[in-house]
Amino acid sequence: MKISGSAQLPFPPERTYELMQDPAVLSRAIPGCEALERTGDNEYRMKMKMMLASFSGAFDGKVRLIDPNPPNSFRMVVEGSGKIGFMKGDGALTLTAKDGGTEVAYDGDAQVGGTIAAVGQRMIDTTARMMIKRFFEKLAAEA
Amino acid sequence: MSTTTITRPEKLVGKRIRRREDPRMLTGTATYVDDVKLPKMLYAAFVRSPHAAANIRSIDISKAAAHPGVTAVYIGQDLKDVGSVVCGVDLPGLRKPVHTVIATDRVYLVGHAVAVVVAKDRYVAADAADLVEVDYEVLQGVSDPERALAPGAAAVHPQWPDNVSFKFEQKGGDIDAAFAEADVICKQRMISQRMVANPMETRGCVASWHAADRALTIYTSTQIPHLARTILAGMLGLDENRLRLIAPEVGGGFGCKLNVYPEEAVVSWLAMKIGSPVKWIETRREHFLTTIQGRGHVDYWEIAAKRDGTILGVKVKILQDLGAYHQLLTPAIPTLSVLMMPGLYNTRNIHAEIIGVFTNCVPTDAVRGAGRPEATYGIERMVDILAAELKMDAAEIRFKNFVAADQFPFATATGLNYDSGDYATTFHKALDMIGYKKLREEQAAARQQGRLVGIGISTYGEICAMGPSPAVAAGGWESATVKVEPSGKVTVLTGISPHGQGEETTFAQIAGDELGVPIDDILVLHGDTSIVQYGIGTFGSRGTAVGGTALYLALQDIKEKVVRWGQLLLDSTNVTFDGGLCVDATTGKSVTIQAVAAAAYRAMKIPAHSEPGLVATRFWEPGNFTYPFGAHIIHSEVDPATGQIDIKRYVLVDDIGNILNPMLVDGQLHGGASWGLGQALWEHAIYDENAQLVTGEFMDYALARARTMPWLESSHTCTPSPVNPLGVKGVGEAGTIGSTPAMVNSIVDALSPLGITHIDMPLTPEKLWHLISAPQEAR
C-alpha cells in the first residue's frame, strides 16, 4: 500500500524537525501510542493500540529514524506486530518552509499481514489516512 | 393369519415427502459438534502464523502457560510422534511435502498453526494464545501460480525451487491432425478463481480418551467418518477399532469436510496427553484461512472447428494453484477437470496438460463440484466463443456437436464411458421454456435501443456417483445394513454420511416401498463408526446413487428372507411378498412383515437353509460413474450506468435420472445454483502479492443471499442410469456446475456489442462498469 500526502505545521522547519525527533512529543502525537522508549541512536521501542473495523489490538514495535538531513528530511521505518497481525512501513518525510510554517510531505510504503490484512483490508487505507491526519493535528498542538 | 383384501400402501418414492431431518433442526434440538459437552472438557485454541512464509527462530510459551486457567501449551516439537497429514493421491512424479500437524521450523502459509493452547474455556484459550511469542524470520511468499512458475520466484518449499508439484498430460485421438484440419481455432485464457467452502457450520471436533480401554472417541464435523477414523488412527498410532468417530449433525460440507485436518489429530492427541476431553471449534476467520478452498485455476483453452461449427478438437493447459500442501485429494482435483473437458460434445481429439503449482496459500481440494465446474466453465465458454467467431447461434452450435441419443454408452476421448443421455431433448425443453427464438428477437430489438441484454446457455454434463473403486482415491463402493427389528420396525445403517442431502428421508422412502412398512417405522442411522459398518461417505454426488443402491440390494436380501419365513408361516411354497404382506397365492392367506419379524426372532421354527433374525448387509461396487446433464439458460440485462446485473429469467432443465423426492431435488438444485452464481458474480478468495489473504470475512467475501437469487424455473427430463437399479444419477453438484457458465455466457453475450469476448469471474458491477466505461481498445 502506497501512502503519500502532505500536512502543514505552524512551526519553522528547524522546530518541526526537532519535534519530530523528540520521543515525548511523538508518543503524544502518534494515535494509540501507549509507550515510546529510546533504545539507541534514533531508535525507539513503541507500544501502540490500534482499532480497525471490527477489532482492535496492541502492537509492539520498533521505530527507526534514518537518513537524517536536518531540517530538510529524514526517513521513518516502523515495524510492529501483535495479536492482530503485523505492520511494516517505510517512508520519506520532506520538510519545506511554507507560509511561515512548514509543509511536511510524506511518501512511503506500508504492508500489513495476519488478521489485520484478512479482515481489515478495506479499512486500512482510510484508517492510515485518519491516523496520519491526527498525528499532524496533535503535532501542531505542540506549539 | 387371515384372509385380507390387499391394499398396497401408496408408493413413497417420487413423492414430495418432507425432510425427516428437519424437525430437530427447526426446533434447535439437533446436536452439532459444538453442542457436545462432556464432563471436565477443556478447550483448545491455535496460535497461527501471520506470515505466509517464515522461519521460526523461537517460540516463547512461558507467558501463555502461566496465564490463569491455562492447562497446557504445546508446540510442533511436542507432537513429533503424531503422523503427518495424509494425501490419498498418487500421480507419477508427485512431490508430496511433509505436512506436520503443527509447524516445527518453518511456516508455509498465513494461518499455519505454530502452537496450541488448552484452557478451561475457549475465551481463556484465545487470550492465552495471544501471549505466545513467536520470533519469525520473515521470507518472501508467493500466491499467484503464474508468478510462482516464473524464474526467480520465491520457493514455497526450498527443496523444490521451481514450485512444481507435478505435471500431468493426457491425450485422446489425434489432436495435431484435428488442429491442422481446422478452419477455425479459438484460444482463451480463463481463470476459475479461488473460493472458500463456507458451510454454515465451520469445522470442529471434540475428543475424549478412555485410557483404561486405550479407546478414543472423536466427534468431528466430517463427510467421511470411516475414512477419517482409519486415517486418524494411523496418525495417532491407535487401533482403529478402538477409535470411535462420530459425525453428529453436520451443518454443511460442500467438500471441505471430505478431508482430515491437522486440528482433528491435534485435539485427539491433546485429549490423550491431558486425559480430559478437549474441544476445538473453528472460528469463521480460521475457516477462511485454514480450510481447503476450491478452484484456483488459470486455464489456457483452445478449440478447433470446421467452418460449419463441427468441433474437431479441444486443448487445455491447466495451472492448478495447489496451495502450500496437499490435503486428502488436492492433486486429483484438476484431473477431474481433464476427464470432463469434452463436455457433452462429440469430440474425438483432446489434449490436456496440468501443472500443479505450490503457492503460499491454503491448499485447494474438493469444493462444490471439485474440478468439474472448471471443466464445464471452460468448454461452455469455448463453445460460445467459437459460435461468436463463426457467427453461429449459441444453441445451434451445441445441437450440431452433441453426442447423439443413440450413441450411448458413449466412450469419450478422455477415457470415460457416459452411461446414458439425450442431450438434445433436454436442451429443446429448456429452449422452449424460455421461448428462445422470441427472446433472441427481443434481444435484437433491445440492442437497437442500446440496451445490454444477454442470453447465456450452459449445456453441462458431470461425472457423479463416485465411483468405481479403482478410479477413486480411497475406494468407491458403499455399504448398507437393514435390520428389521422383532417389532417389525426397520433400522437402516448406511455408510454414507449425509449432511444436508436428506437421505434420512429418501432412504426411508426406498425402504418403505420395498418392505411395505410406514415411513414412520423406519429409522436411518449414519455417521457413527461404532454403529454403522464401514462406509466411504458422502461426496461427489454419490450418496443415493451408490449408498442407495447398497441399501436397495440389502432390502432385496431381506425380502428373500421374508418370503422364506412367509412360506413357513403360511405353510405354502407359493408365497409372494409385496406391500408388506406375504401372500399365499393359492389360498389368499397372508401374513404381515411385522408377524414375520416376530417369528424370525422368536425362532420357534426356522425355515430350511435359513437362520434366526432379519438382518442383511450389502457392500456395493458400482460398475461405472453416472453422468447427469442439463441445460441452464439465463436471460439478463446489464445497467450500463452502474454495471448492475438484472437476472430476468433463469430456466434450468436437469436430467439426473430417476427422481426419488422432487422437493429434495429442488433444494439441491437451488442450493447448487446459488453457489454457482456466487462464483460467477461475487465470490473470490484474494491473496495479495505477499500471500496475505485479504478477503477474510463476509464483509470482504460476498456470498449469494436470498435477495440476490433469481426465481429458478426448474424442470426435468428423465434418462434413467443403467449403472444402478434405482436408475438415479446424482444431483448434489448439478446446480453448481450448470449455473456458472450460463451466467457468464449471459453477461458476455450482453456486452458483446461492445466488442467484449470474455470476462474473468467474478462479474462484479464494478468490473462490468469499468469495462462498459472504458474506451473500445482498452476493453
PDB file of C-alpha atoms in Angstrom, chain B residues 581-737:
ATOM      1  CA  LEU B 581     -47.567 -58.753   3.111  1.00  0.00           C
ATOM      2  CA  CYS B 582     -46.567 -62.313   2.382  1.00  0.00           C
ATOM      3  CA  VAL B 583     -49.463 -63.797   0.448  1.00  0.00           C
ATOM      4  CA  ASP B 584     -50.172 -67.424  -0.338  1.00  0.00           C
ATOM      5  CA  ALA B 585     -51.251 -67.180  -3.950  1.00  0.00           C
ATOM      6  CA  THR B 586     -53.204 -70.402  -3.683  1.00  0.00           C
ATOM      7  CA  THR B 587     -55.307 -69.681  -0.584  1.00  0.00           C
ATOM      8  CA  GLY B 588     -55.107 -65.894  -0.431  1.00  0.00           C
ATOM      9  CA  LYS B 589     -53.982 -66.158   3.167  1.00  0.00           C
ATOM     10  CA  SER B 590     -51.401 -63.621   4.230  1.00  0.00           C
ATOM     11  CA  VAL B 591     -49.016 -62.683   6.963  1.00  0.00           C
ATOM     12  CA  THR B 592     -47.556 -59.249   7.621  1.00  0.00           C
ATOM     13  CA  ILE B 593     -43.876 -58.416   7.663  1.00  0.00           C
ATOM     14  CA  GLN B 594     -44.321 -57.496  11.335  1.00  0.00           C
ATOM     15  CA  ALA B 595     -45.539 -61.003  12.098  1.00  0.00           C
ATOM     16  CA  VAL B 596     -42.668 -62.423  10.084  1.00  0.00           C
ATOM     17  CA  ALA B 597     -40.196 -60.342  12.087  1.00  0.00           C
ATOM     18  CA  ALA B 598     -41.631 -61.517  15.395  1.00  0.00           C
ATOM     19  CA  ALA B 599     -41.413 -65.150  14.248  1.00  0.00           C
ATOM     20  CA  ALA B 600     -37.879 -64.686  12.920  1.00  0.00           C
ATOM     21  CA  TYR B 601     -36.599 -63.528  16.308  1.00  0.00           C
ATOM     22  CA  ARG B 602     -38.738 -65.895  18.396  1.00  0.00           C
ATOM     23  CA  ALA B 603     -37.457 -68.718  16.204  1.00  0.00           C
ATOM     24  CA  MET B 604     -39.791 -71.472  17.396  1.00  0.00           C
ATOM     25  CA  LYS B 605     -39.359 -72.942  13.939  1.00  0.00           C
ATOM     26  CA  ILE B 606     -36.803 -71.893  11.352  1.00  0.00           C
ATOM     27  CA  PRO B 607     -37.139 -72.203   7.559  1.00  0.00           C
ATOM     28  CA  ALA B 608     -34.849 -74.675   5.880  1.00  0.00           C
ATOM     29  CA  HIS B 609     -31.484 -73.224   4.899  1.00  0.00           C
ATOM     30  CA  SER B 610     -32.231 -70.121   6.928  1.00  0.00           C
ATOM     31  CA  GLU B 611     -31.342 -68.634  10.292  1.00  0.00           C
ATOM     32  CA  PRO B 612     -32.985 -66.578  13.045  1.00  0.00           C
ATOM     33  CA  GLY B 613     -33.225 -62.795  12.797  1.00  0.00           C
ATOM     34  CA  LEU B 614     -33.970 -60.490   9.888  1.00  0.00           C
ATOM     35  CA  VAL B 615     -30.831 -58.566   9.044  1.00  0.00           C
ATOM     36  CA  ALA B 616     -28.924 -58.055   5.801  1.00  0.00           C
ATOM     37  CA  THR B 617     -25.789 -56.145   4.910  1.00  0.00           C
ATOM     38  CA  ARG B 618     -24.586 -55.363   1.421  1.00  0.00           C
ATOM     39  CA  PHE B 619     -21.487 -53.671   0.071  1.00  0.00           C
ATOM     40  CA  TRP B 620     -21.961 -52.476  -3.497  1.00  0.00           C
ATOM     41  CA  GLU B 621     -19.270 -51.693  -6.008  1.00  0.00           C
ATOM     42  CA  PRO B 622     -20.524 -49.530  -8.898  1.00  0.00           C
ATOM     43  CA  GLY B 623     -19.515 -50.606 -12.386  1.00  0.00           C
ATOM     44  CA  ASN B 624     -19.309 -47.054 -13.688  1.00  0.00           C
ATOM     45  CA  PHE B 625     -19.827 -43.439 -12.762  1.00  0.00           C
ATOM     46  CA  THR B 626     -23.114 -41.793 -13.680  1.00  0.00           C
ATOM     47  CA  TYR B 627     -23.386 -38.791 -15.972  1.00  0.00           C
ATOM     48  CA  PRO B 628     -26.175 -36.327 -15.237  1.00  0.00           C
ATOM     49  CA  PHE B 629     -26.603 -33.429 -17.621  1.00  0.00           C
ATOM     50  CA  GLY B 630     -28.808 -30.496 -18.263  1.00  0.00           C
ATOM     51  CA  ALA B 631     -29.359 -27.123 -19.821  1.00  0.00           C
ATOM     52  CA  HIS B 632     -29.335 -23.843 -17.911  1.00  0.00           C
ATOM     53  CA  ILE B 633     -30.349 -20.638 -19.694  1.00  0.00           C
ATOM     54  CA  ILE B 634     -30.113 -17.178 -18.167  1.00  0.00           C
ATOM     55  CA  HIS B 635     -31.673 -14.041 -19.606  1.00  0.00           C
ATOM     56  CA  SER B 636     -30.043 -10.966 -18.124  1.00  0.00           C
ATOM     57  CA  GLU B 637     -29.613  -7.274 -18.616  1.00  0.00           C
ATOM     58  CA  VAL B 638     -26.723  -5.087 -17.512  1.00  0.00           C
ATOM     59  CA  ASP B 639     -27.301  -1.493 -16.466  1.00  0.00           C
ATOM     60  CA  PRO B 640     -24.592   0.469 -18.322  1.00  0.00           C
ATOM     61  CA  ALA B 641     -24.706   3.270 -15.750  1.00  0.00           C
ATOM     62  CA  THR B 642     -23.937   1.051 -12.753  1.00  0.00           C
ATOM     63  CA  GLY B 643     -22.738  -2.325 -14.081  1.00  0.00           C
ATOM     64  CA  GLN B 644     -25.510  -3.915 -12.035  1.00  0.00           C
ATOM     65  CA  ILE B 645     -26.888  -7.199 -13.366  1.00  0.00           C
ATOM     66  CA  ASP B 646     -30.589  -7.928 -13.538  1.00  0.00           C
ATOM     67  CA  ILE B 647     -31.281 -11.634 -13.965  1.00  0.00           C
ATOM     68  CA  LYS B 648     -34.607 -11.537 -15.734  1.00  0.00           C
ATOM     69  CA  ARG B 649     -35.187 -15.265 -16.119  1.00  0.00           C
ATOM     70  CA  TYR B 650     -33.320 -18.402 -15.181  1.00  0.00           C
ATOM     71  CA  VAL B 651     -34.530 -21.650 -16.728  1.00  0.00           C
ATOM     72  CA  LEU B 652     -32.908 -24.921 -15.790  1.00  0.00           C
ATOM     73  CA  VAL B 653     -33.759 -28.385 -17.059  1.00  0.00           C
ATOM     74  CA  ASP B 654     -31.748 -31.067 -15.357  1.00  0.00           C
ATOM     75  CA  ASP B 655     -31.627 -34.750 -16.163  1.00  0.00           C
ATOM     76  CA  ILE B 656     -30.466 -36.569 -13.080  1.00  0.00           C
ATOM     77  CA  GLY B 657     -32.083 -39.899 -13.894  1.00  0.00           C
ATOM     78  CA  ASN B 658     -34.945 -41.081 -11.717  1.00  0.00           C
ATOM     79  CA  ILE B 659     -36.102 -38.690  -9.000  1.00  0.00           C
ATOM     80  CA  LEU B 660     -36.837 -40.110  -5.554  1.00  0.00           C
ATOM     81  CA  ASN B 661     -38.097 -36.917  -3.928  1.00  0.00           C
ATOM     82  CA  PRO B 662     -38.742 -33.874  -6.118  1.00  0.00           C
ATOM     83  CA  MET B 663     -38.681 -31.490  -3.142  1.00  0.00           C
ATOM     84  CA  LEU B 664     -35.207 -32.565  -2.089  1.00  0.00           C
ATOM     85  CA  VAL B 665     -34.040 -32.377  -5.699  1.00  0.00           C
ATOM     86  CA  ASP B 666     -35.340 -28.802  -5.886  1.00  0.00           C
ATOM     87  CA  GLY B 667     -33.449 -27.969  -2.719  1.00  0.00           C
ATOM     88  CA  GLN B 668     -30.202 -29.441  -4.030  1.00  0.00           C
ATOM     89  CA  LEU B 669     -30.531 -27.603  -7.343  1.00  0.00           C
ATOM     90  CA  HIS B 670     -31.441 -24.290  -5.742  1.00  0.00           C
ATOM     91  CA  GLY B 671     -28.531 -24.522  -3.330  1.00  0.00           C
ATOM     92  CA  GLY B 672     -26.195 -25.562  -6.115  1.00  0.00           C
ATOM     93  CA  ALA B 673     -27.296 -22.711  -8.359  1.00  0.00           C
ATOM     94  CA  SER B 674     -26.692 -20.212  -5.550  1.00  0.00           C
ATOM     95  CA  TRP B 675     -23.110 -21.467  -5.219  1.00  0.00           C
ATOM     96  CA  GLY B 676     -22.624 -21.399  -8.976  1.00  0.00           C
ATOM     97  CA  LEU B 677     -23.979 -17.876  -9.327  1.00  0.00           C
ATOM     98  CA  GLY B 678     -21.844 -16.973  -6.323  1.00  0.00           C
ATOM     99  CA  GLN B 679     -18.747 -17.932  -8.255  1.00  0.00           C
ATOM    100  CA  ALA B 680     -19.898 -16.200 -11.423  1.00  0.00           C
ATOM    101  CA  LEU B 681     -20.868 -12.955  -9.738  1.00  0.00           C
ATOM    102  CA  TRP B 682     -19.420 -12.406  -6.272  1.00  0.00           C
ATOM    103  CA  GLU B 683     -17.095 -14.867  -4.597  1.00  0.00           C
ATOM    104  CA  HIS B 684     -13.326 -14.541  -4.721  1.00  0.00           C
ATOM    105  CA  ALA B 685     -10.700 -15.507  -2.170  1.00  0.00           C
ATOM    106  CA  ILE B 686      -7.962 -12.983  -2.879  1.00  0.00           C
ATOM    107  CA  TYR B 687      -4.378 -13.321  -1.720  1.00  0.00           C
ATOM    108  CA  ASP B 688      -2.148 -10.275  -2.180  1.00  0.00           C
ATOM    109  CA  GLU B 689       1.363 -10.399  -3.635  1.00  0.00           C
ATOM    110  CA  ASN B 690       2.771 -11.291  -0.207  1.00  0.00           C
ATOM    111  CA  ALA B 691       0.295 -14.182   0.021  1.00  0.00           C
ATOM    112  CA  GLN B 692      -1.787 -12.431   2.665  1.00  0.00           C
ATOM    113  CA  LEU B 693      -5.458 -13.363   2.392  1.00  0.00           C
ATOM    114  CA  VAL B 694      -7.286 -10.042   2.080  1.00  0.00           C
ATOM    115  CA  THR B 695     -10.849 -11.387   1.919  1.00  0.00           C
ATOM    116  CA  GLY B 696     -11.013 -12.988   5.324  1.00  0.00           C
ATOM    117  CA  GLU B 697     -14.595 -12.346   6.409  1.00  0.00           C
ATOM    118  CA  PHE B 698     -18.055 -11.880   4.951  1.00  0.00           C
ATOM    119  CA  MET B 699     -17.612  -8.112   4.740  1.00  0.00           C
ATOM    120  CA  ASP B 700     -14.978  -8.729   2.056  1.00  0.00           C
ATOM    121  CA  TYR B 701     -16.210 -12.020   0.651  1.00  0.00           C
ATOM    122  CA  ALA B 702     -19.690 -11.920  -0.813  1.00  0.00           C
ATOM    123  CA  LEU B 703     -21.953 -14.953  -0.981  1.00  0.00           C
ATOM    124  CA  ALA B 704     -25.297 -15.312  -2.720  1.00  0.00           C
ATOM    125  CA  ARG B 705     -28.153 -14.224  -0.495  1.00  0.00           C
ATOM    126  CA  ALA B 706     -31.875 -14.829  -0.761  1.00  0.00           C
ATOM    127  CA  ARG B 707     -32.442 -11.354  -2.168  1.00  0.00           C
ATOM    128  CA  THR B 708     -29.698 -11.731  -4.785  1.00  0.00           C
ATOM    129  CA  MET B 709     -31.096 -15.006  -6.118  1.00  0.00           C
ATOM    130  CA  PRO B 710     -33.364 -15.006  -9.167  1.00  0.00           C
ATOM    131  CA  TRP B 711     -36.503 -17.101  -9.406  1.00  0.00           C
ATOM    132  CA  LEU B 712     -35.480 -20.524 -10.684  1.00  0.00           C
ATOM    133  CA  GLU B 713     -37.782 -22.030 -13.303  1.00  0.00           C
ATOM    134  CA  SER B 714     -36.789 -25.631 -12.860  1.00  0.00           C
ATOM    135  CA  SER B 715     -37.849 -28.708 -14.765  1.00  0.00           C
ATOM    136  CA  HIS B 716     -36.518 -32.115 -15.651  1.00  0.00           C
ATOM    137  CA  THR B 717     -36.174 -34.774 -18.238  1.00  0.00           C
ATOM    138  CA  CYS B 718     -35.505 -38.308 -17.121  1.00  0.00           C
ATOM    139  CA  THR B 719     -32.967 -40.636 -18.629  1.00  0.00           C
ATOM    140  CA  PRO B 720     -32.531 -43.380 -16.043  1.00  0.00           C
ATOM    141  CA  SER B 721     -28.993 -44.520 -15.371  1.00  0.00           C
ATOM    142  CA  PRO B 722     -28.323 -48.129 -16.317  1.00  0.00           C
ATOM    143  CA  VAL B 723     -25.460 -48.193 -13.791  1.00  0.00           C
ATOM    144  CA  ASN B 724     -27.659 -48.835 -10.749  1.00  0.00           C
ATOM    145  CA  PRO B 725     -31.044 -50.491 -10.179  1.00  0.00           C
ATOM    146  CA  LEU B 726     -32.562 -47.249  -8.862  1.00  0.00           C
ATOM    147  CA  GLY B 727     -31.803 -45.527 -12.174  1.00  0.00           C
ATOM    148  CA  VAL B 728     -30.548 -42.461 -10.306  1.00  0.00           C
ATOM    149  CA  LYS B 729     -27.587 -40.300 -11.309  1.00  0.00           C
ATOM    150  CA  GLY B 730     -26.934 -37.734  -8.563  1.00  0.00           C
ATOM    151  CA  VAL B 731     -27.925 -34.116  -8.009  1.00  0.00           C
ATOM    152  CA  GLY B 732     -25.670 -32.687  -5.309  1.00  0.00           C
ATOM    153  CA  GLU B 733     -23.412 -30.769  -7.652  1.00  0.00           C
ATOM    154  CA  ALA B 734     -25.547 -30.298 -10.775  1.00  0.00           C
ATOM    155  CA  GLY B 735     -26.716 -26.797  -9.886  1.00  0.00           C
ATOM    156  CA  THR B 736     -23.221 -25.581  -9.123  1.00  0.00           C
ATOM    157  CA  ILE B 737     -21.755 -26.973 -12.319  1.00  0.00           C
TER     158      ILE B 737
END
